[in-house]
Structures are given as structure tokens and as C-alpha cells.
Amino acid sequence: MSMNFEDNLKKHNIELEKASTPAGNYVPYVITNNLVFISGQLPFKNGVIPITGIVGDTVSAEDAIEMSKLCALALVSQVKASCNGDLNQVARVVKLGGFVASSNSFTAQPSIINGASDIMVKIFGDNGKHSRFAVGVSSLPLNAPVEIEGIFEIK
């Protein structure tokens, strides 16, 4: 019996926000064959980025992990939109790409992106396990501490 991802959202008290619209000359996702490539998502909650700044400077690792989780939820909102609102069309999470705006001395970017990885496994179970990269950058759009892109396989 396959897992019902919508039920997992309810089970974990996760509410998805409406998928955001692009802020520039790009699309939020592209579907090719059975893959959905989702543009980088910022950690919006109710239309604002709750915590901004540089990890290891003005943003704590704990706060950055929470922002990583918001990015993951934004990715899930986008993949749900790409599946006409049916999250159960997701076959698996293939890859996440994480960018962490961090100070030169901060080297724990993977631990920040683990927040997003944990959300994917919480929602999609074993199908949420994915390949990944996590890199540090000097800054991100709108002074966000984290931005994450994703690739999903759909049925």
C-alpha cells in the first residue's frame, strides 16, 4: 500500500501556503518527462521572510534551520501546484540544492539544509530521501538566509 502524502501533511500538522509566483523573468517550475525542476524557493511565511541576514553572523544556525524548513514547504507547494493540486502524484524527491548566506567562518551549511531534508522525509517517507548539495554564499535575494531548489519525480 502506498503512502498518502496529503495524510502525512495532516498527521504532522503541516499547512502549505499557496505556491508563490515568480519575482522575475522565469517560471516557478518546469516539467520535462516525469521530472519537475523547481526554481529556488525563499523562506516566506505569510508573504514575508521572518528572519533575514547572514548565518554565523546575524542569524543563528537554529533560526537558519527553521528557514530551511520554510523553503522545503515552499518547494512542496510548488510541486503540488505542478501536479494540479494532487501531492500523491509525487513519486520521489530526487535532489535538493541548498544555498546558505553565511559568514566566511561558518562551515556547517549541510546541517542547515538538513532542516529541509527532514521535512521531505517527514512528508514523503522513504520517497523523500534525496541527493543534495549545500553551499555557502555571500548573500541571497531579499537578504534571505537560505534558498533551496528541488527536483521531483512525478507519476
CSV table of C-alpha atoms in Angstrom, one decimal:
chain,number,residue,atom,x,y,z
A,1,MET,CA,0.0,0.0,0.0
A,2,SER,CA,1.4,3.4,-1.0
A,3,MET,CA,1.8,6.3,1.4
A,4,ASN,CA,-0.8,9.1,1.2
A,5,PHE,CA,1.3,12.3,1.3
A,6,GLU,CA,-1.8,14.5,1.9
A,7,ASP,CA,-2.5,12.4,5.1
A,8,ASN,CA,1.1,12.9,6.2
A,9,LEU,CA,0.6,16.7,6.0
A,10,LYS,CA,-2.4,16.4,8.3
A,11,LYS,CA,-0.6,13.9,10.6
A,12,HIS,CA,2.3,16.3,11.1
A,13,ASN,CA,0.1,19.5,11.3
A,14,ILE,CA,1.8,20.9,8.2
A,15,GLU,CA,-0.2,23.5,6.3
A,16,LEU,CA,1.1,24.5,2.9
A,17,GLU,CA,0.9,28.1,1.8
A,18,LYS,CA,-0.2,28.9,-1.8
A,19,ALA,CA,2.7,28.4,-4.2
A,20,SER,CA,4.5,31.7,-4.8
A,21,THR,CA,4.6,33.5,-8.1
A,22,PRO,CA,8.0,34.3,-9.8
A,23,ALA,CA,9.6,37.6,-8.9
A,24,GLY,CA,11.4,37.9,-12.3
A,25,ASN,CA,11.6,36.5,-15.8
A,26,TYR,CA,11.4,32.8,-15.0
A,27,VAL,CA,8.8,30.2,-14.2
A,28,PRO,CA,8.3,28.6,-10.8
A,29,TYR,CA,8.8,25.1,-12.2
A,30,VAL,CA,9.4,23.2,-15.4
A,31,ILE,CA,8.1,19.7,-16.1
A,32,THR,CA,10.1,17.5,-18.5
A,33,ASN,CA,9.2,13.9,-18.9
A,34,ASN,CA,8.5,12.8,-15.4
A,35,LEU,CA,10.7,15.3,-13.6
A,36,VAL,CA,9.7,18.7,-12.1
A,37,PHE,CA,12.5,21.2,-11.7
A,38,ILE,CA,11.5,23.8,-9.1
A,39,SER,CA,13.1,27.2,-9.1
A,40,GLY,CA,14.9,28.3,-5.9
A,41,GLN,CA,12.4,29.0,-3.0
A,42,LEU,CA,12.9,31.5,-0.3
A,43,PRO,CA,11.6,31.1,3.3
A,44,PHE,CA,8.4,33.0,3.0
A,45,LYS,CA,5.7,32.7,5.7
A,46,ASN,CA,2.5,34.7,5.2
A,47,GLY,CA,4.3,36.7,2.4
A,48,VAL,CA,7.3,37.8,4.4
A,49,ILE,CA,10.7,36.3,5.2
A,50,PRO,CA,10.6,36.1,9.0
A,51,ILE,CA,14.4,36.0,9.6
A,52,THR,CA,16.9,37.7,7.4
A,53,GLY,CA,20.6,38.1,7.4
A,54,ILE,CA,23.8,36.1,7.4
A,55,VAL,CA,24.2,32.7,9.1
A,56,GLY,CA,27.1,32.7,11.6
A,57,ASP,CA,26.8,36.5,11.9
A,58,THR,CA,23.3,37.9,12.4
A,59,VAL,CA,21.4,34.6,12.1
A,60,SER,CA,21.8,31.6,14.4
A,61,ALA,CA,22.1,28.1,13.0
A,62,GLU,CA,18.9,27.2,14.7
A,63,ASP,CA,17.0,30.0,13.1
A,64,ALA,CA,18.5,29.2,9.7
A,65,ILE,CA,17.3,25.5,10.1
A,66,GLU,CA,13.8,26.9,10.6
A,67,MET,CA,14.1,29.0,7.4
A,68,SER,CA,15.3,25.9,5.6
A,69,LYS,CA,12.1,24.1,6.6
A,70,LEU,CA,10.1,27.0,5.2
A,71,CYS,CA,12.0,26.7,1.9
A,72,ALA,CA,11.1,23.0,1.9
A,73,LEU,CA,7.4,23.7,2.4
A,74,ALA,CA,7.6,26.2,-0.4
A,75,LEU,CA,9.1,23.5,-2.7
A,76,VAL,CA,6.3,21.1,-1.7
A,77,SER,CA,3.7,23.8,-2.5
A,78,GLN,CA,5.3,24.3,-5.9
A,79,VAL,CA,5.4,20.5,-6.7
A,80,LYS,CA,1.8,20.2,-5.6
A,81,ALA,CA,0.8,23.0,-7.9
A,82,SER,CA,2.7,21.3,-10.7
A,83,CYS,CA,0.6,18.2,-10.1
A,84,ASN,CA,-2.7,20.1,-10.3
A,85,GLY,CA,-3.1,20.0,-6.5
A,86,ASP,CA,-2.5,16.3,-6.1
A,87,LEU,CA,0.6,15.7,-3.9
A,88,ASN,CA,0.1,12.0,-4.3
A,89,GLN,CA,1.4,12.3,-7.9
A,90,VAL,CA,4.9,12.7,-6.5
A,91,ALA,CA,6.9,9.6,-7.0
A,92,ARG,CA,10.0,10.8,-5.1
A,93,VAL,CA,12.2,13.7,-4.2
A,94,VAL,CA,15.2,13.4,-6.4
A,95,LYS,CA,17.5,16.3,-5.4
A,96,LEU,CA,17.7,19.4,-3.3
A,97,GLY,CA,20.1,22.2,-3.8
A,98,GLY,CA,20.7,24.4,-0.8
A,99,PHE,CA,22.2,27.9,-0.6
A,100,VAL,CA,23.1,29.3,2.8
A,101,ALA,CA,24.0,33.0,3.1
A,102,SER,CA,26.8,32.6,5.6
A,103,SER,CA,29.9,34.2,7.1
A,104,ASN,CA,33.3,33.2,5.9
A,105,SER,CA,33.9,31.3,9.1
A,106,PHE,CA,30.6,29.3,9.0
A,107,THR,CA,31.1,25.8,7.6
A,108,ALA,CA,28.0,23.9,8.7
A,109,GLN,CA,25.9,24.6,5.6
A,110,PRO,CA,24.8,20.9,5.4
A,111,SER,CA,23.3,21.0,8.9
A,112,ILE,CA,21.2,24.0,7.9
A,113,ILE,CA,19.9,22.2,4.8
A,114,ASN,CA,19.1,19.1,6.9
A,115,GLY,CA,16.0,21.1,8.0
A,116,ALA,CA,14.6,20.9,4.5
A,117,SER,CA,15.7,17.2,4.1
A,118,ASP,CA,13.9,16.3,7.3
A,119,ILE,CA,10.7,17.9,6.0
A,120,MET,CA,10.9,15.9,2.8
A,121,VAL,CA,11.3,12.6,4.6
A,122,LYS,CA,8.5,13.6,7.1
A,123,ILE,CA,6.1,14.2,4.2
A,124,PHE,CA,7.2,11.6,1.6
A,125,GLY,CA,8.8,8.9,3.8
A,126,ASP,CA,11.5,6.9,2.1
A,127,ASN,CA,10.4,8.5,-1.2
A,128,GLY,CA,11.6,11.8,0.4
A,129,LYS,CA,15.3,10.6,0.6
A,130,HIS,CA,17.2,12.5,-2.0
A,131,SER,CA,20.6,13.6,-3.2
A,132,ARG,CA,21.7,17.1,-2.3
A,133,PHE,CA,24.2,19.9,-2.2
A,134,ALA,CA,24.6,22.6,0.4
A,135,VAL,CA,26.9,25.6,-0.3
A,136,GLY,CA,27.7,28.8,1.4
A,137,VAL,CA,27.2,32.1,-0.5
A,138,SER,CA,27.9,35.7,0.4
A,139,SER,CA,24.2,36.9,0.1
A,140,LEU,CA,20.8,35.8,-1.2
A,141,PRO,CA,17.8,37.7,-2.6
A,142,LEU,CA,15.9,39.8,-0.2
A,143,ASN,CA,18.6,39.1,2.5
A,144,ALA,CA,17.2,35.6,3.0
A,145,PRO,CA,19.5,33.3,4.9
A,146,VAL,CA,18.5,30.2,2.9
A,147,GLU,CA,17.3,29.4,-0.6
A,148,ILE,CA,16.6,25.9,-1.9
A,149,GLU,CA,15.8,24.4,-5.3
A,150,GLY,CA,14.5,21.0,-5.9
A,151,ILE,CA,13.9,18.2,-8.5
A,152,PHE,CA,11.0,15.8,-8.0
A,153,GLU,CA,9.9,12.8,-9.9
A,154,ILE,CA,6.1,12.6,-10.6
A,155,LYS,CA,3.9,9.7,-11.8
